[in-house]
Amino acid sequence: MTRDQKAPVCVLGTGLIGGSLLRAAVAAGYPAFGYNRSQSGVAAARADGFDVDDDLPGVLGRAAADDALIVIAVPMPAVDHILASVATFAPDCVLTDVVSVKAPVAAAVHEHGLAARYVGGHPMAGTSESGWAATDPELFRGAVWAVGVDPGTHADPWRRVAALALDCGSVVVPVVAEEHDRAVARISHLPHVLAEALAIAGAGGGALALGLAAGSFRDGTRVAGTAPELVRAICEPNADALLAVLEETLIVLGAARDTLAEDGSLADLTRAGHDARNDYETARRWEITDVRPGDHDWLERLREAGQRGGVITAID
Amino acid sequence: MTRDQKAPVCVLGTGLIGGSLLRAAVAAGYPAFGYNRSQSGVAAARADGFDVDDDLPGVLGRAAADDALIVIAVPMPAVDHILASVATFAPDCVLTDVVSVKAPVAAAVHEHGLAARYVGGHPMAGTSESGWAATDPELFRGAVWAVGVDPGTHADPWRRVAALALDCGSVVVPVVAEEHDRAVARISHLPHVLAEALAIAGAGGGALALGLAAGSFRDGTRVAGTAPELVRAICEPNADALLAVLEETLIVLGAARDTLAEDGSLADLTRAGHDARNDYETARRWEITDVRPGDHDWLERLREAGQRGGVITAID
């Protein structure tokens, strides 16, 4: 393989995220192929000219022969089954995933004896749609892609995973599993829970309330349009972190209820909320340029930079 | 005035909603002019060629002389002061408003002896921006505009107010004040409260969490970007209705917390939330064609039609 030839990528699961990744990898010049469980998903991908099969052992055997980077792109409940097959048919491949939680995937990877060549991943992109029909090779353009820097991670597989994320148009946020899971509970899983609750409150007002609903309700409930089983597959594996921030939020909302009832005031809530949204709007990514994978203490240094908002935009 | 000549419109307050209304009315062929308290707001509107002044008695005197339709477009805390001037300088003009709550405005109108020619209004449109710079003559295009059908409303002023809403590109939802206020608590004021709480939860995760935030957090916190004093002016006058739905929502969220903690499950929340969002997405407006203002029982019949999702799209 020459320097310009990219190593193959094997995507397991070609739904919205995995399918978009397959498209993005092909567009970026990777030889890429995939597996999907459903025949209809396979047919849809093939109709668009992509190399997807429903024979998991066959696909993994090819990945092993080609030394492909394997990407697990199935919902958390299906991860264990997929890992068992990887351990059987392609135990030596570099392995990553795009699952919405990291600690439970890492634990399962460890259990299957696949930890040495594993690097966790999570592109922060999606829509409330699902399935091949919703895939988009540009889905990851401009997004952030969390890539694991947990203790014991090896530099070579890390470079390959980070390079794939960059080649799909994302920037890389280095993060360890537990800190990732606590962060996404706040900015991805709690939004789902609040959107469901807001939708329920709106529909409780019947045709009149839904007929009067405008932008704030539409945007605030958008992700409640996601299939319930998908929301559960995203949120439930992160129950501990989600429970912690949900408790925090119940306290914030309870305090707002109390000040509104007692003083007719939402002053504290609106000031804190506006400041917080301003923190979000003014948050600026900065480029991590002084740490190379394999350097002394590289994992700890990348982790610390990621905590402070640092991202990687290029890799040697 | 010939049949094709439109009667003048006088807009009091030329911020986002009032200023957009002034622009939309002019675009629709109304002779329209306005008042704004701040000199900078007046200057900005004049620079764009609009007839706006900061002399409230003068503007109201002109409205009285022209038999203009007066539109109150100031936040709730400023309504009482404006009504006192209307009662002094233009007590016989037809009067409406675009304030986000209806029962408190109606009570104030009654207190100032202006109820006979008053018809409440509320266009369901806005952005998180404010001030003249954010105004847009197309803001109301395709929106719904609540128009009051409270007992005692007279048909002639009602027709004028509804016609203005239609001419700005909206459809009219007939609704009584208390039902309006309960509905908007669900689909406008609660979204603000939840957006503030979500923003606070996200910012609590620091640079890492805000850096990983994507679409669900951005959309779910969008209205937390609104100025705190404006959110308070919108929500606090509707405290009773907002408290009721906030209590409901705390119960829904508390139940989700309990099932997640006890069974690791969000099944009930996600199913109910998805059904509710689906109700919203599939809600269809239907046209009220069998009731004319002034008909026997027209107010009650329009109210009942509005409750069932009916809208008015044209008026004689």
XYZ file of C-alpha atoms in Angstrom, chain A residues 14-17 19-20 129-136 230:
15
model
C -25.650 0.863 7.837
C -28.403 2.904 9.471
C -28.279 6.694 9.655
C -24.843 6.991 11.277
C -24.573 4.353 6.424
C -23.566 8.007 6.364
C -34.644 10.288 10.853
C -33.188 6.792 10.701
C -32.228 4.091 8.206
C -30.331 4.092 4.922
C -32.776 6.480 3.269
C -31.688 9.199 5.714
C -27.942 8.710 5.165
C -25.846 11.633 4.012
C -33.899 4.523 19.289
